[in-house]
mmCIF file of C-alpha atoms in Angstrom:
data_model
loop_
_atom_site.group_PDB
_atom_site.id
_atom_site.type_symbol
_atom_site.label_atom_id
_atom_site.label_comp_id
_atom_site.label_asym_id
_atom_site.label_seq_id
_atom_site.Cartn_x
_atom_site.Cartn_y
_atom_site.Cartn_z
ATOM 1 C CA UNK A 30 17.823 20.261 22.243
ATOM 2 C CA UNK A 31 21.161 19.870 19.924
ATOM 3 C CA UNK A 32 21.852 16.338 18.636
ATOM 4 C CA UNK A 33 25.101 16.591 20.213
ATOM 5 C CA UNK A 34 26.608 18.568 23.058
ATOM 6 C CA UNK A 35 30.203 18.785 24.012
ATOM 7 C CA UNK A 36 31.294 21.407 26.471
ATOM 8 C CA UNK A 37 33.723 24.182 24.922
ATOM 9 C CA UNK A 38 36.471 24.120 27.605
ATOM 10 C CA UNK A 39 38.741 25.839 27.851
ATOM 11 C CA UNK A 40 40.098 22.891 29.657
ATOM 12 C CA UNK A 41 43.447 23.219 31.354
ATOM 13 C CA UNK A 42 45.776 20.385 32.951
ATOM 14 C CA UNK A 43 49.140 20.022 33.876
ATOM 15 C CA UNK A 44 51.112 18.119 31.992
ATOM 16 C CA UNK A 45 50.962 13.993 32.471
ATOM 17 C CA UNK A 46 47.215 14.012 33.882
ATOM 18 C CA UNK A 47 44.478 12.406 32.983
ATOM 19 C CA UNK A 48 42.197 13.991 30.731
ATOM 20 C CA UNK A 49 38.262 13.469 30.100
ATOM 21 C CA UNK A 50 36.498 14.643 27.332
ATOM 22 C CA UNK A 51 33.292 13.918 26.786
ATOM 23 C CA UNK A 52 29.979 14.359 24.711
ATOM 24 C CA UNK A 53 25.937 13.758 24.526
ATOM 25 C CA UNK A 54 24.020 12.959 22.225
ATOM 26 C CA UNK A 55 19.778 12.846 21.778
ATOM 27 C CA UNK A 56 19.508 10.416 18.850
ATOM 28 C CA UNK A 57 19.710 6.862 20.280
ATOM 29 C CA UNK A 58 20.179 5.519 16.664
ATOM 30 C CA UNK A 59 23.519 6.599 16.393
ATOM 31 C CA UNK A 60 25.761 3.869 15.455
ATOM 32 C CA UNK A 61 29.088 4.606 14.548
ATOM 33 C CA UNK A 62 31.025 7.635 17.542
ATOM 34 C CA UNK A 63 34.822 9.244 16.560
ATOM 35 C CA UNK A 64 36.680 11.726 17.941
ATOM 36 C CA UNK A 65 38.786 14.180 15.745
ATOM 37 C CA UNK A 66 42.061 16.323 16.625
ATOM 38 C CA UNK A 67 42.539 19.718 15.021
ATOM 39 C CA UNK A 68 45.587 21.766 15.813
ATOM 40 C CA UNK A 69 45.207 25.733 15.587
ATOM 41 C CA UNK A 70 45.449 26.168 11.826
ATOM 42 C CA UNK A 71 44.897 22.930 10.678
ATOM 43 C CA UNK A 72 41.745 20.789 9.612
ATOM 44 C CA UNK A 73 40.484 18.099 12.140
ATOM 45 C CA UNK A 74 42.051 14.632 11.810
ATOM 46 C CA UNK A 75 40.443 11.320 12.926
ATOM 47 C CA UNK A 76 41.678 10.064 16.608
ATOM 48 C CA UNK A 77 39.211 7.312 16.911
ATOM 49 C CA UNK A 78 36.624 5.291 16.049
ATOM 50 C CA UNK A 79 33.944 3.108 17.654
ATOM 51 C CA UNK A 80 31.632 1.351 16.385
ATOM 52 C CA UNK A 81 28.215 0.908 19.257
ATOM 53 C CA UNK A 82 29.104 0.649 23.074
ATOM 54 C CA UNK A 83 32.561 -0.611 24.598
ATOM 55 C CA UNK A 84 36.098 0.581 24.795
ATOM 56 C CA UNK A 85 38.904 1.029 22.055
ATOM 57 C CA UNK A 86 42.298 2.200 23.378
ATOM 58 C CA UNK A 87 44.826 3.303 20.944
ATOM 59 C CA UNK A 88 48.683 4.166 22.889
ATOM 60 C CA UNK A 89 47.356 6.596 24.860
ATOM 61 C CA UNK A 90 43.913 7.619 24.164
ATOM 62 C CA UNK A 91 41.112 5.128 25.458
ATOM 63 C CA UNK A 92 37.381 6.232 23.625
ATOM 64 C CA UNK A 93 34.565 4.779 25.775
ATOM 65 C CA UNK A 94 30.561 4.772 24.608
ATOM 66 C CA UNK A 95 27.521 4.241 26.561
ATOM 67 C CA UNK A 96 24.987 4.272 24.145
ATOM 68 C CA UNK A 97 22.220 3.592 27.273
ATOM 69 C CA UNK A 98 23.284 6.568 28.577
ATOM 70 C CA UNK A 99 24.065 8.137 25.554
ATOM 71 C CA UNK A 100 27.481 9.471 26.461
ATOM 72 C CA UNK A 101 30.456 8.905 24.897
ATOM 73 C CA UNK A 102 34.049 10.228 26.503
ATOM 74 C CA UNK A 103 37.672 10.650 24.977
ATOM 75 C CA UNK A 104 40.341 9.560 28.044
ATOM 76 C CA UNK A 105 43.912 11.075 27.371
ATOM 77 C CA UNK A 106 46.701 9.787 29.791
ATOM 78 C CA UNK A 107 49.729 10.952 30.692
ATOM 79 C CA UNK A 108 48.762 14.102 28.789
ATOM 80 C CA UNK A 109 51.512 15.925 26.890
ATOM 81 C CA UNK A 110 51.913 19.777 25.407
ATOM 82 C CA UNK A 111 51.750 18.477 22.170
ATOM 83 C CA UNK A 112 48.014 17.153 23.012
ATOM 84 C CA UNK A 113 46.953 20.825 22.944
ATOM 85 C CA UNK A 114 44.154 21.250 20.261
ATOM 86 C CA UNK A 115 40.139 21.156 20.389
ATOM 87 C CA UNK A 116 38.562 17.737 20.239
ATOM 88 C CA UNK A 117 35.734 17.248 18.475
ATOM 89 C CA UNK A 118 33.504 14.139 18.944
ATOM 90 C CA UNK A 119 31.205 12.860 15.813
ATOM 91 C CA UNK A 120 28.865 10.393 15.614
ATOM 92 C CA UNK A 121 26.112 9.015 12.986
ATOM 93 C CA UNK A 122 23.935 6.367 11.496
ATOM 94 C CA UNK A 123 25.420 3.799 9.401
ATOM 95 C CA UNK A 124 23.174 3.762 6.227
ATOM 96 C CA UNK A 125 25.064 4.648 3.478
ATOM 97 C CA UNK A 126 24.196 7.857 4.227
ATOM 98 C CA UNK A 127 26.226 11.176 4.301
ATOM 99 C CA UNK A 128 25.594 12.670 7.799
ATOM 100 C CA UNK A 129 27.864 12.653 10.229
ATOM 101 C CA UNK A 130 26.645 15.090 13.179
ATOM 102 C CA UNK A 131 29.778 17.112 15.014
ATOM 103 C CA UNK A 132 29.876 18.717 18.594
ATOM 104 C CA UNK A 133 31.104 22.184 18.801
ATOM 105 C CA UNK A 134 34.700 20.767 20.288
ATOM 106 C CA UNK A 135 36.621 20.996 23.455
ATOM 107 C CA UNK A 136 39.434 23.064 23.723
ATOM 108 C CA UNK A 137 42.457 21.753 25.617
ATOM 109 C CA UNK A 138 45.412 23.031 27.359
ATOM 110 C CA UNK A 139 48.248 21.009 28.628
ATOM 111 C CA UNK A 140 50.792 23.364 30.371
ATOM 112 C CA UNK A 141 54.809 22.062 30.431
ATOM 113 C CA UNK B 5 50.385 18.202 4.304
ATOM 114 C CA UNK B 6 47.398 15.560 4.489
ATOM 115 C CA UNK B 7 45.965 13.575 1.668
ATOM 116 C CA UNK B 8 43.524 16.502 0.981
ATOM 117 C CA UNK B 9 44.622 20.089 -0.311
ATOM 118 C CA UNK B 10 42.449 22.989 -0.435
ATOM 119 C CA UNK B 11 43.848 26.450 -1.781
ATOM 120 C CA UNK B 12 43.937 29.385 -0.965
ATOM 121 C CA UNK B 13 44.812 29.328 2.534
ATOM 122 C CA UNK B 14 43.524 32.410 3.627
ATOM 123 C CA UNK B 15 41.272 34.690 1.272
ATOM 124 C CA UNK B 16 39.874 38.415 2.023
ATOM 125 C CA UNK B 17 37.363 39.338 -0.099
ATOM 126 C CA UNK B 18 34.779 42.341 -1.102
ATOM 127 C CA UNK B 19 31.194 41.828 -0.443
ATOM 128 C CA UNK B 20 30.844 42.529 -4.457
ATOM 129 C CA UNK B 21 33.943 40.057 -5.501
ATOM 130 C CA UNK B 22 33.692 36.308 -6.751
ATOM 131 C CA UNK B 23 36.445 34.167 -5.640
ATOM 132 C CA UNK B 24 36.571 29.879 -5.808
ATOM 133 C CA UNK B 25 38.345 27.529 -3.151
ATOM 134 C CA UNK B 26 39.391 24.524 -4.279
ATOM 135 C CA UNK B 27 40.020 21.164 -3.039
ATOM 136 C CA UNK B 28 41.789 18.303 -4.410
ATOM 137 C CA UNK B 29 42.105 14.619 -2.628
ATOM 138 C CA UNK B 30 44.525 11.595 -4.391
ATOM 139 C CA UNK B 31 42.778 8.940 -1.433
ATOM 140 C CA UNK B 32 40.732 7.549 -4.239
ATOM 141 C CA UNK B 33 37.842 8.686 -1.765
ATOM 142 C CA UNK B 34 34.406 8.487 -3.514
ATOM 143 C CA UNK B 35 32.551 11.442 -1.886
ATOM 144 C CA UNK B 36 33.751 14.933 -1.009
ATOM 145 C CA UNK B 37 32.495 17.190 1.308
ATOM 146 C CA UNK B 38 32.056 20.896 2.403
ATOM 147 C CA UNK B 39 31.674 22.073 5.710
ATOM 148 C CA UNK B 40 31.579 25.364 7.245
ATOM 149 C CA UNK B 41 33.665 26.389 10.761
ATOM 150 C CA UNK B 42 32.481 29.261 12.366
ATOM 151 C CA UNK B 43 33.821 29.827 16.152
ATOM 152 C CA UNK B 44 32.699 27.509 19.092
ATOM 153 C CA UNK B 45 29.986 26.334 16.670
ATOM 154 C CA UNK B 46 29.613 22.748 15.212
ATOM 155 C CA UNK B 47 30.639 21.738 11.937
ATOM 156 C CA UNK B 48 28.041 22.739 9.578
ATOM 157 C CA UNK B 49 27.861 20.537 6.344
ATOM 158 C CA UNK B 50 27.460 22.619 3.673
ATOM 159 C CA UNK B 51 27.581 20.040 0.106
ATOM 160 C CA UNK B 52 28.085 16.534 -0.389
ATOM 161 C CA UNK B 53 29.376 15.039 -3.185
ATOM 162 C CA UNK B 54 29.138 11.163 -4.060
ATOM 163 C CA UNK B 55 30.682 9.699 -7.925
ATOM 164 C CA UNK B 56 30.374 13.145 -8.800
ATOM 165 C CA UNK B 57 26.457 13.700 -8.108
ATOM 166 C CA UNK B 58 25.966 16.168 -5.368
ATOM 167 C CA UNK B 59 23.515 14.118 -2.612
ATOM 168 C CA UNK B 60 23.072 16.668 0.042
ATOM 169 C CA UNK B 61 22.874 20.243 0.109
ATOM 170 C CA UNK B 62 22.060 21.544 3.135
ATOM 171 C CA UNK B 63 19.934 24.507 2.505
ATOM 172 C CA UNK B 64 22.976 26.504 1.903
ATOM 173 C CA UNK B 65 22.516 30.316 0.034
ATOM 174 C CA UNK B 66 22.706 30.496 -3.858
ATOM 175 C CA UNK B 67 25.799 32.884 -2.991
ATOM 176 C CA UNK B 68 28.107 29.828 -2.217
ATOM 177 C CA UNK B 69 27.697 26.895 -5.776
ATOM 178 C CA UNK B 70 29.643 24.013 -5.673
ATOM 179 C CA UNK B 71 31.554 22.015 -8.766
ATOM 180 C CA UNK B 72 32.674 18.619 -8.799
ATOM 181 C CA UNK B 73 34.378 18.049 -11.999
ATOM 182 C CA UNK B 74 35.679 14.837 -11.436
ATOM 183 C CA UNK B 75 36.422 12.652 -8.076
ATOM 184 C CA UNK B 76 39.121 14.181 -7.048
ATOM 185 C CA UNK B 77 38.148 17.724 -6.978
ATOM 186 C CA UNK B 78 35.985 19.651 -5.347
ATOM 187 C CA UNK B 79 35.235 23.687 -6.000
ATOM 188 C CA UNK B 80 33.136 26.352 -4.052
ATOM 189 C CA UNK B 81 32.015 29.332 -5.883
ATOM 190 C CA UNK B 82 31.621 32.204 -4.044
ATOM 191 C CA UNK B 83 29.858 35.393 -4.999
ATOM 192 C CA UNK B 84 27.860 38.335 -3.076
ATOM 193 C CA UNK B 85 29.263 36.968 0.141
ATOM 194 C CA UNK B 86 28.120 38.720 3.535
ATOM 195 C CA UNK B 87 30.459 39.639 6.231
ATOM 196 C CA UNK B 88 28.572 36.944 8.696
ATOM 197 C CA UNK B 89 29.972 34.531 5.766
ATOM 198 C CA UNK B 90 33.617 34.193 7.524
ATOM 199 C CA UNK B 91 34.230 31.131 8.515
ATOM 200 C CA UNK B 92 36.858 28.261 7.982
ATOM 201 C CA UNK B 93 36.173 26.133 5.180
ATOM 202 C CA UNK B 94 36.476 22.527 5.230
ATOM 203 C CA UNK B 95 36.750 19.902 2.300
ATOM 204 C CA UNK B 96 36.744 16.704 3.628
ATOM 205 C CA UNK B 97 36.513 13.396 1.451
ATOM 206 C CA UNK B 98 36.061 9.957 2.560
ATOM 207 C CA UNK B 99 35.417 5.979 0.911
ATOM 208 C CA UNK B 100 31.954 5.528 2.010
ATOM 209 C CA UNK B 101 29.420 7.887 3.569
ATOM 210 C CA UNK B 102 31.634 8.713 6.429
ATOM 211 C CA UNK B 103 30.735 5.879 8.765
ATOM 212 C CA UNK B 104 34.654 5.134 8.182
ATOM 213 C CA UNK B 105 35.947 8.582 9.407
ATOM 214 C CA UNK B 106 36.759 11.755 7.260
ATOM 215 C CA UNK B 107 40.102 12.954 5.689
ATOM 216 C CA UNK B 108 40.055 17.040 6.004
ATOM 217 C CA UNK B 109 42.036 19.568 4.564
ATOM 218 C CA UNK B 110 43.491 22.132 6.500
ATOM 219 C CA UNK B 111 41.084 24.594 5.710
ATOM 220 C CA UNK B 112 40.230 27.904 3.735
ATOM 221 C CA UNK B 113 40.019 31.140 6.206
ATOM 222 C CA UNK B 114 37.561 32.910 4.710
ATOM 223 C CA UNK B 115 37.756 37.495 5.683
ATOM 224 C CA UNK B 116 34.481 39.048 3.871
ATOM 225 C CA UNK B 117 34.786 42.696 4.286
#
Protein backbone atom coordinates (compact mmCIF):
# COMPACT_ATOMS: atom_id res chain seq x y z
CA UNK A 1 0.00 0.00 0.00
CA UNK A 2 1.52 3.68 -0.91
CA UNK A 3 1.82 6.10 2.03
CA UNK A 4 -0.23 8.40 0.12
CA UNK A 5 -2.77 8.12 -2.66
CA UNK A 6 -4.29 10.90 -4.63
CA UNK A 7 -6.24 10.09 -7.73
CA UNK A 8 -4.57 11.45 -11.10
CA UNK A 9 -7.65 13.15 -12.64
CA UNK A 10 -7.91 14.34 -15.23
CA UNK A 11 -10.56 16.27 -13.48
CA UNK A 12 -12.72 18.59 -15.52
CA UNK A 13 -15.32 21.37 -14.30
CA UNK A 14 -16.90 24.20 -15.64
CA UNK A 15 -15.89 27.21 -14.65
CA UNK A 16 -17.27 28.68 -11.01
CA UNK A 17 -17.93 25.05 -9.47
CA UNK A 18 -16.93 23.58 -6.69
CA UNK A 19 -14.00 21.54 -6.76
CA UNK A 20 -12.80 18.50 -4.41
CA UNK A 21 -9.56 17.22 -4.29
CA UNK A 22 -8.62 14.88 -2.11
CA UNK A 23 -5.93 12.37 -0.72
CA UNK A 24 -5.15 9.16 1.70
CA UNK A 25 -2.78 8.44 3.56
CA UNK A 26 -1.60 4.93 5.67
CA UNK A 27 0.69 6.49 8.29
CA UNK A 28 -1.52 7.77 11.15
CA UNK A 29 1.54 9.70 12.55
CA UNK A 30 1.44 12.22 10.09
CA UNK A 31 1.30 15.56 11.57
CA UNK A 32 1.73 18.38 9.50
CA UNK A 33 -0.80 18.00 5.58
CA UNK A 34 -0.18 20.88 2.54
CA UNK A 35 -1.28 21.09 -0.67
CA UNK A 36 1.00 22.48 -3.53
CA UNK A 37 0.05 24.19 -7.03
CA UNK A 38 2.27 23.61 -10.04
CA UNK A 39 1.42 25.19 -13.34
CA UNK A 40 2.61 23.26 -16.63
CA UNK A 41 6.26 24.28 -16.67
CA UNK A 42 6.72 25.47 -13.42
CA UNK A 43 7.83 23.91 -9.96
CA UNK A 44 5.03 23.27 -7.32
CA UNK A 45 4.27 26.17 -4.96
CA UNK A 46 2.74 25.86 -1.44
CA UNK A 47 -1.29 26.48 -1.35
CA UNK A 48 -1.76 25.41 2.17
CA UNK A 49 -0.92 24.24 5.24
CA UNK A 50 -2.47 22.40 8.20
CA UNK A 51 -1.23 21.47 10.97
CA UNK A 52 -3.46 17.92 12.58
CA UNK A 53 -7.33 17.79 11.94
CA UNK A 54 -9.70 20.91 11.26
CA UNK A 55 -10.27 23.43 8.56
CA UNK A 56 -8.06 26.41 7.21
CA UNK A 57 -9.68 28.51 4.45
CA UNK A 58 -7.56 30.89 2.61
CA UNK A 59 -9.93 33.37 -0.16
CA UNK A 60 -11.01 30.67 -1.92
CA UNK A 61 -9.49 27.44 -1.15
CA UNK A 62 -10.78 25.71 2.17
CA UNK A 63 -8.09 22.49 3.15
CA UNK A 64 -9.97 20.08 5.46
CA UNK A 65 -8.12 16.92 7.45
CA UNK A 66 -9.55 13.98 9.08
CA UNK A 67 -6.77 12.41 10.52
CA UNK A 68 -9.41 9.46 12.01
CA UNK A 69 -10.18 8.79 8.75
CA UNK A 70 -7.07 9.62 7.38
CA UNK A 71 -8.26 11.78 4.52
CA UNK A 72 -7.44 15.02 3.83
CA UNK A 73 -9.33 17.16 0.82
CA UNK A 74 -8.43 20.53 -1.04
CA UNK A 75 -12.10 22.49 -1.68
CA UNK A 76 -11.76 25.14 -4.58
CA UNK A 77 -14.88 27.46 -5.03
CA UNK A 78 -16.03 29.36 -7.56
CA UNK A 79 -13.32 27.71 -9.65
CA UNK A 80 -11.59 29.83 -12.29
CA UNK A 81 -9.36 28.96 -15.68
CA UNK A 82 -6.53 30.23 -14.07
CA UNK A 83 -6.96 27.31 -11.28
CA UNK A 84 -5.86 24.87 -14.01
CA UNK A 85 -2.69 22.98 -12.77
CA UNK A 86 -2.10 19.50 -10.85
CA UNK A 87 -2.45 19.60 -7.10
CA UNK A 88 -0.36 17.82 -5.15
CA UNK A 89 -1.11 17.06 -1.45
CA UNK A 90 2.02 16.43 1.12
CA UNK A 91 2.07 15.48 4.39
CA UNK A 92 4.77 14.37 7.19
CA UNK A 93 5.99 13.98 10.70
CA UNK A 94 7.14 16.90 12.53
CA UNK A 95 10.58 15.81 13.98
CA UNK A 96 13.06 17.81 12.66
CA UNK A 97 13.24 15.52 10.15
CA UNK A 98 13.55 15.87 6.29
CA UNK A 99 10.66 13.77 4.84
CA UNK A 100 7.92 15.10 3.52
CA UNK A 101 5.88 12.23 1.58
CA UNK A 102 4.01 13.62 -1.87
CA UNK A 103 0.94 12.08 -3.76
CA UNK A 104 1.30 11.64 -7.40
CA UNK A 105 -1.10 14.96 -7.99
CA UNK A 106 -4.43 15.69 -9.46
CA UNK A 107 -4.72 17.20 -12.61
CA UNK A 108 -7.39 19.87 -13.08
CA UNK A 109 -9.30 21.44 -15.78
CA UNK A 110 -11.49 24.41 -15.46
CA UNK A 111 -13.09 25.17 -18.92
CA UNK A 112 -14.18 29.19 -19.63
CA UNK B 1 10.74 33.90 -11.02
CA UNK B 2 10.50 32.37 -7.35
CA UNK B 3 13.01 32.70 -4.60
CA UNK B 4 14.78 29.54 -5.96
CA UNK B 5 16.63 29.34 -9.47
CA UNK B 6 17.81 26.27 -11.00
CA UNK B 7 19.63 26.39 -14.52
CA UNK B 8 19.50 25.02 -17.24
CA UNK B 9 15.99 24.88 -18.02
CA UNK B 10 15.88 22.18 -20.27
CA UNK B 11 19.06 19.89 -20.95
CA UNK B 12 19.45 16.92 -23.67
CA UNK B 13 22.15 14.92 -23.06
CA UNK B 14 24.26 11.68 -24.39
CA UNK B 15 24.17 8.61 -22.37
CA UNK B 16 28.23 9.08 -22.33
CA UNK B 17 28.10 13.08 -21.46
CA UNK B 18 28.49 14.76 -17.90
CA UNK B 19 26.44 17.76 -17.42
CA UNK B 20 25.60 19.71 -13.69
CA UNK B 21 22.19 21.52 -12.77
CA UNK B 22 22.40 23.99 -10.47
CA UNK B 23 20.33 25.62 -7.96
CA UNK B 24 20.66 28.71 -6.09
CA UNK B 25 18.06 30.06 -3.21
CA UNK B 26 18.62 33.89 -1.46
CA UNK B 27 15.50 32.70 1.32
CA UNK B 28 18.24 32.25 3.83
CA UNK B 29 16.66 28.61 3.86
CA UNK B 30 18.92 26.18 5.83
CA UNK B 31 18.37 22.89 3.89
CA UNK B 32 18.11 22.24 0.16
CA UNK B 33 16.64 19.59 -1.52
CA UNK B 34 16.52 17.37 -4.71
CA UNK B 35 13.69 15.66 -5.97
CA UNK B 36 12.99 13.79 -9.01
CA UNK B 37 9.48 14.24 -11.30
CA UNK B 38 8.82 11.58 -13.47
CA UNK B 39 5.08 11.50 -15.05
CA UNK B 40 1.95 10.72 -12.85
CA UNK B 41 4.49 9.50 -10.27
CA UNK B 42 5.14 11.06 -6.77
CA UNK B 43 7.85 13.25 -5.96
CA UNK B 44 10.81 11.20 -5.35
CA UNK B 45 13.43 12.83 -2.94
CA UNK B 46 16.54 12.32 -4.26
CA UNK B 47 19.34 14.45 -1.62
CA UNK B 48 18.92 16.49 1.29
CA UNK B 49 21.02 18.98 2.35
CA UNK B 50 21.01 20.62 5.98
CA UNK B 51 24.09 23.61 7.02
CA UNK B 52 25.77 22.13 4.24
CA UNK B 53 25.95 18.31 5.47
CA UNK B 54 23.98 16.12 3.20
CA UNK B 55 21.33 14.12 5.80
CA UNK B 56 19.45 11.96 3.44
CA UNK B 57 20.24 10.28 0.38
CA UNK B 58 17.79 8.22 -0.76
CA UNK B 59 19.46 5.30 -2.31
CA UNK B 60 19.94 7.27 -5.39
CA UNK B 61 22.68 5.77 -8.30
CA UNK B 62 26.40 6.89 -8.08
CA UNK B 63 25.55 8.35 -11.71
CA UNK B 64 23.70 11.42 -10.18
CA UNK B 65 26.51 13.24 -6.98
CA UNK B 66 25.39 16.11 -5.36
CA UNK B 67 27.55 19.43 -4.11
CA UNK B 68 26.60 21.83 -1.63
CA UNK B 69 29.22 24.40 -1.53
CA UNK B 70 27.71 26.73 0.63
CA UNK B 71 23.86 27.39 1.80
CA UNK B 72 22.74 28.82 -0.92
CA UNK B 73 23.65 26.48 -3.59
CA UNK B 74 22.93 23.36 -4.49
CA UNK B 75 24.61 21.19 -7.61
CA UNK B 76 23.74 17.73 -9.22
CA UNK B 77 26.37 16.00 -11.10
CA UNK B 78 25.34 13.97 -13.67
CA UNK B 79 27.31 11.35 -15.54
CA UNK B 80 26.50 7.88 -17.44
CA UNK B 81 22.86 8.81 -17.27
CA UNK B 82 20.22 6.18 -18.70
CA UNK B 83 17.42 7.11 -20.91
CA UNK B 84 14.80 5.95 -17.97
CA UNK B 85 16.79 8.95 -16.14
CA UNK B 86 14.37 11.79 -17.74
CA UNK B 87 12.61 13.34 -15.45
CA UNK B 88 11.99 16.97 -14.08
CA UNK B 89 14.31 18.01 -11.55
CA UNK B 90 13.38 19.77 -8.53
CA UNK B 91 15.53 21.89 -5.99
CA UNK B 92 13.54 22.87 -3.34
CA UNK B 93 14.90 24.63 -0.06
CA UNK B 94 13.14 25.38 3.04
CA UNK B 95 13.93 26.93 7.03
CA UNK B 96 13.41 23.82 8.89
CA UNK B 97 12.92 20.21 7.80
CA UNK B 98 9.97 21.03 5.70
CA UNK B 99 7.25 20.82 8.33
CA UNK B 100 6.92 24.69 7.24
CA UNK B 101 6.30 24.04 3.47
CA UNK B 102 8.93 23.99 0.57
CA UNK B 103 10.10 26.80 -1.84
CA UNK B 104 10.73 24.97 -5.45
CA UNK B 105 12.33 26.01 -8.41
CA UNK B 106 10.79 25.69 -11.57
CA UNK B 107 12.55 22.78 -12.53
CA UNK B 108 15.35 21.18 -14.80
CA UNK B 109 13.76 18.98 -17.85
CA UNK B 110 16.05 16.50 -18.09
CA UNK B 111 16.13 14.49 -22.33
CA UNK B 112 18.81 11.48 -21.96
CA UNK B 113 19.19 10.11 -25.36
Amino acid sequence: QKEVEQDPGPLSVPEGAIVSLNCTYSNSAFQYFMWYRQYSRKGPELLMYTYSSGNKEDGRFTAQVDKSSKYISLFIRDSQPSDSATYLCAMGLDTGGFKTIFGAGTRLFVKA
Amino acid sequence: ETGVTQTPRHLVMGMTNKKSLKCEQHLGHNAMYWYKQSAKKPLELMFVYSLEERVENNSVPSRFSPECPNSSHLFLHLHTLQPEDSALYLCASSQRGGGAGYTFGSGTRLTVV
